[in-house]
Protein backbone atom coordinates (compact mmCIF):
# COMPACT_ATOMS: atom_id res chain seq x y z
CA UNK A 1 0.00 0.00 0.00
CA UNK A 2 1.26 3.51 -0.88
CA UNK A 3 1.81 5.71 2.18
CA UNK A 4 -0.42 8.76 2.51
CA UNK A 5 0.95 12.11 1.44
CA UNK A 6 0.54 14.93 3.95
CA UNK A 7 1.16 18.41 2.52
CA UNK A 8 1.55 21.53 4.64
CA UNK A 9 0.86 24.56 2.41
CA UNK A 10 1.47 28.25 3.07
CA UNK A 11 -0.12 31.20 1.23
CA UNK A 12 1.03 34.79 1.81
CA UNK A 13 0.81 36.59 -1.55
CA UNK A 14 -1.26 39.58 -0.46
CA UNK A 15 -3.01 40.42 2.81
CA UNK A 16 -4.12 36.96 3.99
CA UNK A 17 -1.79 34.61 5.86
CA UNK A 18 -3.02 31.08 5.41
CA UNK A 19 -1.86 27.53 6.12
CA UNK A 20 -3.49 24.26 5.23
CA UNK A 21 -2.92 20.54 5.67
CA UNK A 22 -4.07 18.16 2.94
CA UNK A 23 -3.96 14.39 3.11
CA UNK A 24 -3.78 12.83 -0.37
CA UNK A 25 -5.31 15.98 -1.84
CA UNK A 26 -8.18 16.16 0.68
CA UNK A 27 -8.30 19.25 2.90
CA UNK A 28 -7.83 18.50 6.61
CA UNK A 29 -7.53 22.15 7.68
CA UNK A 30 -7.50 25.57 6.01
CA UNK A 31 -6.71 28.39 8.43
CA UNK A 32 -6.89 31.98 7.13
CA UNK A 33 -5.85 35.10 9.02
CA UNK A 34 -6.94 38.29 7.23
CA UNK A 35 -5.25 41.62 7.81
CA UNK A 36 -8.34 43.77 8.30
CA UNK A 37 -6.29 46.75 9.49
CA UNK A 38 -5.47 47.76 5.89
CA UNK A 39 -9.06 49.08 5.58
CA UNK A 40 -8.14 52.25 7.46
CA UNK A 41 -5.64 53.11 4.69
CA UNK A 42 -8.12 52.38 1.89
CA UNK A 43 -5.93 49.64 0.39
CA UNK A 44 -3.21 47.10 1.16
CA UNK A 45 0.10 48.67 2.33
CA UNK A 46 2.78 46.20 1.14
CA UNK A 47 5.29 46.85 3.94
CA UNK A 48 2.66 46.46 6.65
CA UNK A 49 1.41 43.28 4.96
CA UNK A 50 4.91 41.73 5.10
CA UNK A 51 5.30 42.58 8.77
CA UNK A 52 1.92 41.09 9.62
CA UNK A 53 2.82 37.90 7.70
CA UNK A 54 5.99 37.61 9.80
CA UNK A 55 3.80 37.43 12.87
CA UNK A 56 0.89 35.49 11.44
CA UNK A 57 2.48 32.76 9.30
CA UNK A 58 3.87 30.77 12.26
CA UNK A 59 0.51 31.13 14.02
CA UNK A 60 -1.57 29.84 11.09
CA UNK A 61 0.89 26.99 10.50
CA UNK A 62 0.54 25.84 14.11
CA UNK A 63 -3.24 26.20 13.94
CA UNK A 64 -3.47 24.28 10.65
CA UNK A 65 -1.45 21.35 12.05
CA UNK A 66 -3.51 21.33 15.23
CA UNK A 67 -6.85 21.52 13.42
CA UNK A 68 -5.79 18.68 11.12
CA UNK A 69 -4.72 16.62 14.15
CA UNK A 70 -1.36 16.22 12.49
CA UNK A 71 2.20 16.43 13.85
CA UNK A 72 4.99 18.12 11.90
CA UNK A 73 6.75 14.75 11.82
CA UNK A 74 3.85 13.32 9.76
CA UNK A 75 4.14 15.95 7.02
CA UNK A 76 5.65 14.58 3.80
CA UNK A 77 5.95 17.80 1.74
CA UNK A 78 5.79 21.58 2.14
CA UNK A 79 4.20 23.93 -0.43
CA UNK A 80 4.21 27.71 -0.74
CA UNK A 81 3.04 30.47 -3.06
CA UNK A 82 5.92 32.02 -5.01
CA UNK A 83 4.10 34.21 -7.59
CA UNK A 84 2.42 36.52 -8.36
CA UNK A 85 1.84 38.87 -5.44
CA UNK A 86 3.51 41.43 -3.19
CA UNK A 87 7.23 40.72 -3.18
CA UNK A 88 7.81 41.13 0.55
CA UNK A 89 4.70 39.14 1.44
CA UNK A 90 5.71 36.28 -0.88
CA UNK A 91 9.23 36.28 0.60
CA UNK A 92 7.95 35.90 4.16
CA UNK A 93 5.75 32.86 3.41
CA UNK A 94 8.15 31.15 1.02
CA UNK A 95 11.18 31.60 3.30
CA UNK A 96 9.24 30.20 6.22
CA UNK A 97 8.27 27.23 4.04
CA UNK A 98 11.89 26.72 2.94
CA UNK A 99 13.00 26.79 6.58
CA UNK A 100 10.49 24.11 7.51
CA UNK A 101 11.50 21.97 4.53
CA UNK A 102 15.22 22.28 5.25
CA UNK A 103 14.82 21.47 8.93
CA UNK A 104 12.67 18.41 8.28
CA UNK A 105 14.42 17.32 5.07
CA UNK A 106 11.19 17.54 3.07
CA UNK A 107 10.48 18.48 -0.54
CA UNK A 108 9.25 22.05 -1.01
CA UNK A 109 6.87 22.79 -3.89
CA UNK A 110 6.71 26.34 -5.31
CA UNK A 111 3.16 27.15 -6.47
CA UNK A 112 1.74 29.85 -8.72
CA UNK A 113 -1.12 31.58 -6.89
CA UNK A 114 -3.23 31.84 -10.05
CA UNK A 115 -2.95 28.07 -10.57
CA UNK A 116 -4.22 27.73 -7.02
CA UNK A 117 -7.35 29.68 -7.98
CA UNK A 118 -7.70 27.82 -11.32
CA UNK A 119 -7.94 24.40 -9.68
CA UNK A 120 -9.65 25.52 -6.44
CA UNK A 121 -13.02 24.27 -7.66
CA UNK A 122 -11.73 20.68 -7.37
CA UNK A 123 -11.65 21.18 -3.60
CA UNK A 124 -15.42 21.61 -3.85
CA UNK A 125 -16.48 19.23 -6.57
CA UNK A 126 -14.87 16.40 -8.46
CA UNK A 127 -17.47 16.68 -11.16
CA UNK A 128 -15.54 19.20 -13.23
CA UNK A 129 -14.55 18.04 -16.69
CA UNK A 130 -11.49 19.25 -18.61
CA UNK A 131 -11.37 21.47 -20.54
CA UNK A 132 -13.23 24.12 -18.57
CA UNK A 133 -13.34 27.92 -18.54
CA UNK A 134 -12.20 29.70 -15.38
CA UNK A 135 -12.82 33.34 -14.49
CA UNK A 136 -10.34 34.54 -11.87
CA UNK A 137 -11.63 37.82 -10.55
CA UNK A 138 -10.31 39.71 -7.54
CA UNK A 139 -8.85 43.06 -6.46
CA UNK A 140 -5.65 42.28 -8.34
CA UNK A 141 -6.75 40.00 -11.19
CA UNK A 142 -9.40 39.69 -13.86
CA UNK A 143 -8.54 36.95 -16.33
CA UNK A 144 -10.26 34.24 -18.31
CA UNK A 145 -8.55 30.87 -18.75
CA UNK A 146 -9.16 27.74 -20.74
CA UNK A 147 -7.98 24.95 -18.46
CA UNK A 148 -7.10 21.80 -20.37
CA UNK A 149 -5.63 19.57 -17.66
CA UNK A 150 -3.83 19.73 -14.32
CA UNK A 151 -0.68 20.86 -16.08
CA UNK A 152 -1.91 22.80 -19.06
CA UNK A 153 -4.00 25.92 -19.42
CA UNK A 154 -4.27 28.93 -21.69
CA UNK A 155 -4.93 32.50 -20.75
CA UNK A 156 -7.69 33.75 -23.05
CA UNK A 157 -7.66 37.36 -21.89
CA UNK A 158 -7.06 39.69 -18.97
CA UNK A 159 -7.98 43.18 -18.00
CA UNK A 160 -6.10 45.91 -19.85
CA UNK A 161 -6.25 48.21 -16.84
CA UNK A 162 -8.15 47.89 -13.55
CA UNK A 163 -9.21 44.53 -12.15
CA UNK A 164 -12.96 44.17 -11.52
CA UNK A 165 -12.43 44.27 -7.74
CA UNK A 166 -10.36 47.41 -8.12
CA UNK A 167 -13.24 48.99 -10.09
CA UNK A 168 -15.67 48.06 -7.30
CA UNK A 169 -13.27 49.51 -4.70
CA UNK A 170 -12.60 52.77 -6.57
CA UNK A 171 -16.29 53.33 -7.34
CA UNK A 172 -17.19 52.65 -3.70
CA UNK A 173 -14.60 55.17 -2.56
CA UNK A 174 -16.12 57.83 -4.83
CA UNK A 175 -19.48 57.15 -3.18
CA UNK A 176 -17.96 57.51 0.28
CA UNK A 177 -18.18 53.79 1.11
CA UNK A 178 -15.46 51.93 3.02
CA UNK A 179 -12.73 49.62 1.73
CA UNK A 180 -12.97 46.99 0.35
CA UNK A 181 -15.87 48.38 -1.61
CA UNK A 182 -17.14 45.31 -3.48
CA UNK A 183 -19.01 43.88 -0.51
CA UNK A 184 -20.62 47.27 0.35
CA UNK A 185 -21.77 47.75 -3.23
CA UNK A 186 -23.15 44.21 -3.25
CA UNK A 187 -25.06 44.79 0.02
CA UNK A 188 -26.56 48.06 -1.21
CA UNK A 189 -27.60 46.78 -4.64
CA UNK A 190 -31.25 46.09 -5.37
CA UNK A 191 -32.70 44.49 -8.52
CA UNK A 192 -35.12 47.37 -9.24
CA UNK A 193 -32.25 49.87 -9.54
CA UNK A 194 -29.98 47.96 -11.91
CA UNK A 195 -30.84 50.26 -14.82
CA UNK A 196 -30.87 53.54 -12.85
CA UNK A 197 -27.70 54.67 -14.67
CA UNK A 198 -26.28 52.85 -17.68
CA UNK A 199 -22.58 52.69 -16.85
CA UNK A 200 -20.17 51.68 -19.65
CA UNK A 201 -19.63 48.00 -20.43
CA UNK A 202 -16.24 48.36 -22.10
CA UNK A 203 -15.23 45.70 -24.67
CA UNK A 204 -18.44 43.73 -24.09
CA UNK A 205 -18.91 43.22 -27.83
CA UNK A 206 -15.21 43.01 -28.60
CA UNK A 207 -14.33 39.56 -29.97
CA UNK A 208 -11.34 39.33 -27.63
CA UNK A 209 -11.52 38.08 -24.06
CA UNK A 210 -9.85 41.19 -22.72
CA UNK A 211 -11.54 43.41 -20.16
CA UNK A 212 -11.33 47.11 -19.26
CA UNK A 213 -12.84 48.44 -16.06
CA UNK A 214 -11.04 51.76 -15.58
CA UNK A 215 -13.85 53.67 -17.34
CA UNK A 216 -16.35 52.80 -14.60
CA UNK A 217 -14.58 54.98 -12.04
CA UNK A 218 -14.58 57.99 -14.42
CA UNK A 219 -18.21 57.42 -15.37
CA UNK A 220 -19.26 57.27 -11.71
CA UNK A 221 -17.29 60.42 -10.91
CA UNK A 222 -18.84 62.29 -13.86
CA UNK A 223 -22.33 61.12 -13.00
CA UNK A 224 -22.07 62.19 -9.36
CA UNK A 225 -20.57 65.57 -10.30
CA UNK A 226 -23.27 66.26 -12.87
CA UNK A 227 -26.33 65.08 -10.97
CA UNK A 228 -25.55 65.10 -7.27
CA UNK A 229 -22.97 67.79 -6.80
CA UNK A 230 -24.14 68.90 -3.36
CA UNK A 231 -25.28 65.82 -1.54
CA UNK A 232 -25.76 62.16 -2.20
CA UNK A 233 -28.66 60.68 -0.25
CA UNK A 234 -28.61 57.05 0.77
CA UNK A 235 -31.27 55.88 -1.67
CA UNK A 236 -29.49 57.47 -4.62
CA UNK A 237 -26.22 55.93 -3.44
CA UNK A 238 -27.90 52.51 -3.41
CA UNK A 239 -29.30 53.07 -6.89
CA UNK A 240 -25.86 54.00 -8.22
CA UNK A 241 -24.36 50.92 -6.50
CA UNK A 242 -26.92 48.67 -8.20
CA UNK A 243 -26.05 50.14 -11.59
CA UNK A 244 -22.27 49.85 -11.06
CA UNK A 245 -22.62 46.20 -10.03
CA UNK A 246 -24.81 45.42 -13.03
CA UNK A 247 -22.31 46.98 -15.46
CA UNK A 248 -19.32 45.03 -14.08
CA UNK A 249 -21.17 41.73 -13.71
CA UNK A 250 -22.75 42.01 -17.15
CA UNK A 251 -19.34 42.11 -18.84
CA UNK A 252 -17.86 39.33 -16.69
CA UNK A 253 -20.76 36.95 -17.32
CA UNK A 254 -21.18 37.64 -21.04
CA UNK A 255 -17.50 37.13 -21.83
CA UNK A 256 -17.17 34.02 -19.68
CA UNK A 257 -20.23 32.33 -21.19
CA UNK A 258 -19.12 33.29 -24.70
CA UNK A 259 -15.73 31.66 -24.06
CA UNK A 260 -17.45 28.48 -22.85
CA UNK A 261 -19.55 28.34 -26.04
CA UNK A 262 -16.65 29.14 -28.37
CA UNK A 263 -14.36 26.52 -26.84
CA UNK A 264 -17.21 24.01 -26.49
CA UNK A 265 -16.65 23.37 -22.79
CA UNK A 266 -19.31 22.17 -20.38
CA UNK A 267 -18.03 23.67 -17.13
CA UNK A 268 -17.44 27.21 -15.87
CA UNK A 269 -15.53 27.91 -12.68
CA UNK A 270 -15.14 31.25 -10.87
CA UNK A 271 -12.74 32.18 -8.07
CA UNK A 272 -11.20 35.22 -6.36
CA UNK A 273 -12.66 37.86 -4.04
CA UNK A 274 -15.22 39.23 -6.54
CA UNK A 275 -16.67 35.74 -6.97
CA UNK A 276 -18.37 36.45 -3.62
CA UNK A 277 -20.63 38.88 -5.48
CA UNK A 278 -24.24 37.75 -5.20
CA UNK A 279 -25.31 39.17 -8.56
CA UNK A 280 -22.32 37.57 -10.33
CA UNK A 281 -23.24 34.18 -8.88
CA UNK A 282 -26.95 34.63 -9.69
CA UNK A 283 -26.47 35.83 -13.28
CA UNK A 284 -23.81 33.19 -13.98
CA UNK A 285 -26.15 30.49 -12.61
CA UNK A 286 -29.01 31.82 -14.76
CA UNK A 287 -26.97 32.08 -17.97
CA UNK A 288 -25.32 28.70 -17.45
CA UNK A 289 -28.72 27.06 -16.93
CA UNK A 290 -29.96 28.65 -20.17
CA UNK A 291 -26.88 27.49 -22.07
CA UNK A 292 -26.83 23.97 -20.56
CA UNK A 293 -23.52 24.67 -18.79
CA UNK A 294 -22.37 23.45 -15.38
CA UNK A 295 -21.33 26.30 -13.06
CA UNK A 296 -19.06 25.79 -10.04
CA UNK A 297 -18.26 28.51 -7.50
CA UNK A 298 -16.22 27.12 -4.63
CA UNK A 299 -17.21 28.07 -1.08
CA UNK A 300 -15.66 31.39 -0.04
CA UNK A 301 -12.89 29.87 2.09
CA UNK A 302 -11.61 28.15 -1.08
CA UNK A 303 -12.40 31.09 -3.36
CA UNK A 304 -10.65 33.86 -1.44
CA UNK A 305 -6.88 33.64 -1.01
CA UNK A 306 -6.22 30.43 0.92
CA UNK A 307 -3.53 27.79 1.39
CA UNK A 308 -5.76 24.78 0.64
CA UNK A 309 -5.73 25.65 -3.07
CA UNK A 310 -1.93 25.96 -2.96
CA UNK A 311 -1.66 22.54 -1.29
CA UNK A 312 -3.96 21.03 -3.92
CA UNK A 313 -1.75 22.23 -6.79
CA UNK A 314 1.33 20.90 -4.94
CA UNK A 315 -0.43 17.54 -4.56
CA UNK A 316 -1.03 17.37 -8.32
CA UNK A 317 2.58 18.33 -9.08
CA UNK A 318 3.97 15.67 -6.76
CA UNK A 319 1.63 13.11 -8.31
CA UNK A 320 2.89 14.02 -11.76
CA UNK A 321 6.61 14.56 -11.14
CA UNK A 322 7.31 12.75 -7.88
CA UNK A 323 8.59 14.32 -4.63
CA UNK A 324 12.23 14.14 -5.69
CA UNK A 325 11.56 16.85 -8.31
CA UNK A 326 11.10 19.28 -5.42
CA UNK A 327 14.21 18.58 -3.33
CA UNK A 328 15.84 21.93 -4.12
CA UNK A 329 14.79 25.07 -2.27
CA UNK A 330 16.69 27.13 -4.79
CA UNK A 331 13.64 28.88 -6.22
CA UNK A 332 12.72 32.55 -6.17
CA UNK A 333 9.59 34.62 -5.75
CA UNK A 334 8.22 36.81 -8.52
CA UNK A 335 5.68 39.60 -8.11
CA UNK A 336 4.53 39.71 -11.73
CA UNK A 337 1.23 38.40 -12.99
CA UNK A 338 0.89 36.27 -16.13
CA UNK A 339 0.23 38.33 -19.21
CA UNK A 340 -1.24 37.47 -22.56
CA UNK A 341 1.03 37.92 -25.56
CA UNK A 342 -0.27 40.97 -27.40
CA UNK A 343 0.06 39.54 -30.89
CA UNK A 344 -1.11 35.97 -30.33
CA UNK A 345 -4.57 34.75 -29.46
CA UNK A 346 -3.46 33.17 -26.22
CA UNK A 347 -0.32 31.72 -24.74
CA UNK A 348 0.22 28.27 -23.41
CA UNK A 349 1.38 28.10 -19.85
CA UNK A 350 2.64 25.03 -18.16
CA UNK A 351 1.92 24.29 -14.54
CA UNK A 352 5.60 23.73 -13.82
O1 LIG B 1 -9.25 37.79 -3.63
P1 LIG B 1 -9.26 38.98 -2.74
O2 LIG B 1 -9.60 38.82 -1.30
O3 LIG B 1 -7.87 39.72 -2.76
C1 LIG B 1 -7.19 40.06 -3.91
O4 LIG B 1 -7.53 41.09 -4.50
O5 LIG B 1 -6.28 39.28 -4.29
O6 LIG B 1 -10.26 40.02 -3.42
C2 LIG B 1 -10.56 41.26 -2.85
C3 LIG B 1 -11.48 42.00 -3.81
C4 LIG B 1 -11.72 43.44 -3.40
O7 LIG B 1 -11.52 44.25 -4.53
C5 LIG B 1 -13.17 43.44 -2.95
O8 LIG B 1 -13.84 44.66 -3.18
C6 LIG B 1 -13.77 42.33 -3.79
O9 LIG B 1 -12.76 41.34 -3.83
N1 LIG B 1 -15.00 41.79 -3.21
C7 LIG B 1 -16.20 41.88 -3.81
C8 LIG B 1 -17.14 41.30 -2.94
N2 LIG B 1 -16.48 40.86 -1.83
C9 LIG B 1 -15.15 41.16 -2.03
N3 LIG B 1 -16.54 42.41 -5.00
C10 LIG B 1 -17.84 42.35 -5.33
N4 LIG B 1 -18.80 41.83 -4.55
C11 LIG B 1 -18.51 41.28 -3.36
N5 LIG B 1 -19.48 40.74 -2.60
ZN1 LIG C 1 -5.96 35.54 -5.17
XYZ file of C-alpha atoms and ligand atoms in Angstrom:
379
model
C 0.000 0.000 0.000
C 1.256 3.506 -0.878
C 1.815 5.712 2.182
C -0.421 8.760 2.515
C 0.946 12.105 1.438
C 0.539 14.934 3.945
C 1.163 18.415 2.522
C 1.553 21.534 4.644
C 0.864 24.561 2.407
C 1.469 28.253 3.067
C -0.122 31.202 1.227
C 1.028 34.792 1.806
C 0.813 36.587 -1.546
C -1.264 39.585 -0.457
C -3.005 40.420 2.811
C -4.117 36.963 3.988
C -1.792 34.609 5.865
C -3.025 31.077 5.409
C -1.864 27.532 6.119
C -3.494 24.260 5.226
C -2.918 20.545 5.667
C -4.072 18.157 2.943
C -3.962 14.386 3.110
C -3.782 12.828 -0.373
C -5.310 15.976 -1.838
C -8.180 16.163 0.676
C -8.305 19.248 2.902
C -7.826 18.500 6.610
C -7.533 22.151 7.676
C -7.504 25.575 6.014
C -6.712 28.392 8.430
C -6.895 31.977 7.129
C -5.852 35.095 9.021
C -6.940 38.287 7.232
C -5.248 41.624 7.808
C -8.339 43.770 8.302
C -6.289 46.754 9.495
C -5.470 47.764 5.888
C -9.059 49.076 5.583
C -8.141 52.252 7.464
C -5.644 53.112 4.686
C -8.124 52.378 1.893
C -5.933 49.637 0.390
C -3.208 47.103 1.156
C 0.095 48.667 2.326
C 2.784 46.196 1.145
C 5.294 46.854 3.943
C 2.658 46.456 6.654
C 1.406 43.284 4.960
C 4.909 41.728 5.100
C 5.305 42.582 8.767
C 1.922 41.094 9.616
C 2.818 37.902 7.702
C 5.985 37.610 9.804
C 3.802 37.432 12.872
C 0.889 35.487 11.436
C 2.479 32.763 9.296
C 3.874 30.765 12.257
C 0.512 31.131 14.021
C -1.569 29.844 11.093
C 0.892 26.991 10.501
C 0.536 25.845 14.108
C -3.241 26.201 13.940
C -3.474 24.277 10.649
C -1.448 21.348 12.053
C -3.512 21.332 15.225
C -6.850 21.519 13.424
C -5.795 18.682 11.120
C -4.719 16.615 14.152
C -1.357 16.222 12.488
C 2.202 16.427 13.847
C 4.986 18.124 11.903
C 6.746 14.751 11.820
C 3.855 13.316 9.763
C 4.138 15.946 7.021
C 5.652 14.579 3.802
C 5.949 17.796 1.742
C 5.788 21.580 2.135
C 4.203 23.933 -0.426
C 4.213 27.710 -0.742
C 3.044 30.473 -3.061
C 5.919 32.018 -5.013
C 4.097 34.211 -7.586
C 2.418 36.523 -8.365
C 1.837 38.874 -5.440
C 3.507 41.427 -3.187
C 7.226 40.720 -3.182
C 7.806 41.127 0.554
C 4.700 39.142 1.436
C 5.714 36.279 -0.883
C 9.232 36.284 0.599
C 7.953 35.897 4.164
C 5.751 32.862 3.413
C 8.154 31.151 1.025
C 11.179 31.600 3.297
C 9.238 30.195 6.221
C 8.272 27.230 4.036
C 11.888 26.720 2.940
C 13.004 26.794 6.575
C 10.488 24.108 7.513
C 11.495 21.972 4.529
C 15.222 22.284 5.255
C 14.816 21.470 8.925
C 12.671 18.411 8.280
C 14.421 17.319 5.074
C 11.195 17.537 3.070
C 10.483 18.478 -0.544
C 9.253 22.046 -1.008
C 6.866 22.785 -3.894
C 6.706 26.335 -5.311
C 3.163 27.150 -6.465
C 1.744 29.848 -8.717
C -1.115 31.585 -6.888
C -3.230 31.840 -10.050
C -2.948 28.073 -10.570
C -4.223 27.731 -7.017
C -7.353 29.681 -7.984
C -7.698 27.821 -11.321
C -7.939 24.397 -9.675
C -9.652 25.517 -6.436
C -13.025 24.266 -7.658
C -11.731 20.677 -7.367
C -11.653 21.183 -3.604
C -15.417 21.615 -3.849
C -16.482 19.227 -6.573
C -14.865 16.403 -8.455
C -17.467 16.683 -11.159
C -15.537 19.203 -13.235
C -14.553 18.045 -16.690
C -11.491 19.250 -18.611
C -11.367 21.468 -20.542
C -13.235 24.122 -18.568
C -13.340 27.919 -18.542
C -12.199 29.702 -15.377
C -12.822 33.336 -14.489
C -10.342 34.545 -11.875
C -11.633 37.816 -10.553
C -10.310 39.714 -7.544
C -8.853 43.059 -6.456
C -5.647 42.284 -8.343
C -6.745 40.002 -11.187
C -9.404 39.695 -13.860
C -8.538 36.949 -16.328
C -10.265 34.236 -18.306
C -8.547 30.873 -18.747
C -9.162 27.745 -20.745
C -7.981 24.953 -18.459
C -7.097 21.796 -20.367
C -5.630 19.566 -17.659
C -3.829 19.731 -14.324
C -0.679 20.858 -16.081
C -1.911 22.800 -19.061
C -3.997 25.919 -19.420
C -4.271 28.927 -21.692
C -4.932 32.500 -20.748
C -7.690 33.750 -23.051
C -7.662 37.355 -21.893
C -7.057 39.686 -18.972
C -7.981 43.182 -18.000
C -6.100 45.912 -19.855
C -6.253 48.207 -16.839
C -8.147 47.891 -13.546
C -9.211 44.530 -12.151
C -12.955 44.166 -11.523
C -12.428 44.267 -7.736
C -10.362 47.408 -8.123
C -13.236 48.991 -10.088
C -15.671 48.057 -7.300
C -13.267 49.506 -4.704
C -12.599 52.766 -6.568
C -16.295 53.332 -7.337
C -17.194 52.646 -3.695
C -14.603 55.167 -2.556
C -16.117 57.830 -4.829
C -19.485 57.147 -3.178
C -17.965 57.507 0.285
C -18.183 53.792 1.109
C -15.463 51.928 3.017
C -12.730 49.621 1.729
C -12.971 46.990 0.354
C -15.866 48.376 -1.608
C -17.142 45.308 -3.476
C -19.006 43.879 -0.514
C -20.617 47.267 0.352
C -21.770 47.751 -3.232
C -23.151 44.207 -3.247
C -25.062 44.791 0.020
C -26.558 48.060 -1.206
C -27.599 46.782 -4.637
C -31.249 46.094 -5.367
C -32.701 44.492 -8.518
C -35.122 47.369 -9.237
C -32.246 49.873 -9.543
C -29.980 47.961 -11.914
C -30.844 50.264 -14.818
C -30.869 53.536 -12.850
C -27.698 54.670 -14.671
C -26.283 52.850 -17.684
C -22.584 52.694 -16.848
C -20.168 51.676 -19.645
C -19.628 48.005 -20.433
C -16.240 48.356 -22.098
C -15.227 45.702 -24.674
C -18.437 43.730 -24.091
C -18.908 43.224 -27.827
C -15.215 43.007 -28.600
C -14.332 39.557 -29.970
C -11.336 39.329 -27.633
C -11.517 38.080 -24.057
C -9.855 41.192 -22.715
C -11.545 43.415 -20.164
C -11.329 47.106 -19.263
C -12.835 48.440 -16.062
C -11.045 51.756 -15.576
C -13.850 53.673 -17.344
C -16.351 52.802 -14.601
C -14.582 54.981 -12.043
C -14.581 57.990 -14.422
C -18.208 57.423 -15.374
C -19.261 57.268 -11.715
C -17.294 60.420 -10.910
C -18.839 62.288 -13.859
C -22.332 61.117 -13.003
C -22.072 62.189 -9.362
C -20.569 65.569 -10.298
C -23.273 66.261 -12.873
C -26.326 65.078 -10.971
C -25.550 65.100 -7.270
C -22.970 67.793 -6.801
C -24.143 68.898 -3.359
C -25.281 65.818 -1.538
C -25.759 62.156 -2.202
C -28.659 60.679 -0.247
C -28.606 57.046 0.775
C -31.272 55.882 -1.667
C -29.485 57.472 -4.623
C -26.220 55.931 -3.442
C -27.902 52.505 -3.408
C -29.297 53.070 -6.890
C -25.856 53.995 -8.218
C -24.356 50.921 -6.501
C -26.919 48.671 -8.197
C -26.047 50.143 -11.590
C -22.271 49.851 -11.059
C -22.623 46.203 -10.026
C -24.806 45.420 -13.029
C -22.313 46.977 -15.465
C -19.322 45.034 -14.082
C -21.174 41.727 -13.712
C -22.750 42.010 -17.155
C -19.337 42.105 -18.843
C -17.859 39.326 -16.695
C -20.760 36.947 -17.322
C -21.179 37.643 -21.045
C -17.497 37.127 -21.830
C -17.170 34.018 -19.685
C -20.226 32.331 -21.188
C -19.120 33.293 -24.701
C -15.731 31.658 -24.065
C -17.446 28.478 -22.853
C -19.545 28.345 -26.036
C -16.645 29.145 -28.375
C -14.355 26.518 -26.836
C -17.206 24.007 -26.487
C -16.651 23.373 -22.790
C -19.313 22.174 -20.382
C -18.033 23.666 -17.134
C -17.441 27.211 -15.872
C -15.531 27.909 -12.677
C -15.135 31.247 -10.868
C -12.740 32.182 -8.068
C -11.198 35.219 -6.362
C -12.660 37.863 -4.037
C -15.215 39.228 -6.541
C -16.671 35.736 -6.966
C -18.373 36.452 -3.618
C -20.630 38.880 -5.475
C -24.236 37.747 -5.203
C -25.310 39.174 -8.564
C -22.319 37.572 -10.327
C -23.243 34.182 -8.881
C -26.945 34.630 -9.690
C -26.470 35.833 -13.276
C -23.813 33.188 -13.979
C -26.154 30.485 -12.613
C -29.006 31.819 -14.756
C -26.966 32.080 -17.965
C -25.316 28.695 -17.451
C -28.725 27.061 -16.934
C -29.958 28.645 -20.172
C -26.885 27.487 -22.074
C -26.830 23.971 -20.558
C -23.521 24.675 -18.791
C -22.365 23.447 -15.380
C -21.332 26.304 -13.062
C -19.063 25.787 -10.041
C -18.264 28.506 -7.503
C -16.218 27.116 -4.631
C -17.211 28.074 -1.082
C -15.661 31.390 -0.037
C -12.886 29.869 2.088
C -11.608 28.153 -1.082
C -12.397 31.090 -3.356
C -10.646 33.865 -1.437
C -6.878 33.640 -1.006
C -6.219 30.426 0.918
C -3.534 27.792 1.390
C -5.765 24.784 0.636
C -5.733 25.650 -3.075
C -1.926 25.964 -2.964
C -1.662 22.544 -1.293
C -3.956 21.028 -3.917
C -1.746 22.232 -6.788
C 1.328 20.904 -4.943
C -0.430 17.538 -4.562
C -1.029 17.366 -8.321
C 2.577 18.328 -9.082
C 3.968 15.673 -6.759
C 1.629 13.108 -8.314
C 2.895 14.022 -11.758
C 6.608 14.557 -11.144
C 7.311 12.750 -7.877
C 8.588 14.324 -4.631
C 12.228 14.143 -5.692
C 11.555 16.850 -8.313
C 11.102 19.284 -5.416
C 14.210 18.581 -3.331
C 15.837 21.933 -4.120
C 14.788 25.073 -2.271
C 16.686 27.126 -4.794
C 13.635 28.882 -6.223
C 12.725 32.553 -6.171
C 9.590 34.620 -5.750
C 8.215 36.813 -8.524
C 5.684 39.597 -8.105
C 4.532 39.711 -11.733
C 1.228 38.398 -12.993
C 0.888 36.268 -16.127
C 0.226 38.331 -19.214
C -1.244 37.473 -22.555
C 1.034 37.922 -25.560
C -0.269 40.970 -27.397
C 0.059 39.537 -30.889
C -1.110 35.965 -30.327
C -4.569 34.752 -29.456
C -3.456 33.173 -26.223
C -0.320 31.718 -24.744
C 0.216 28.268 -23.409
C 1.378 28.101 -19.850
C 2.640 25.029 -18.161
C 1.921 24.290 -14.545
C 5.604 23.730 -13.823
O -9.250 37.789 -3.630
P -9.265 38.983 -2.742
O -9.605 38.815 -1.298
O -7.873 39.720 -2.759
C -7.190 40.058 -3.914
O -7.534 41.088 -4.496
O -6.283 39.282 -4.293
O -10.262 40.016 -3.415
C -10.557 41.262 -2.855
C -11.484 41.998 -3.811
C -11.717 43.441 -3.398
O -11.521 44.254 -4.529
C -13.171 43.441 -2.952
O -13.837 44.658 -3.177
C -13.769 42.332 -3.793
O -12.756 41.341 -3.834
N -15.004 41.790 -3.208
C -16.200 41.880 -3.811
C -17.143 41.295 -2.937
N -16.476 40.855 -1.833
C -15.155 41.164 -2.029
N -16.540 42.412 -4.998
C -17.842 42.353 -5.333
N -18.803 41.834 -4.554
C -18.512 41.278 -3.359
N -19.476 40.744 -2.595
Zn -5.958 35.537 -5.170
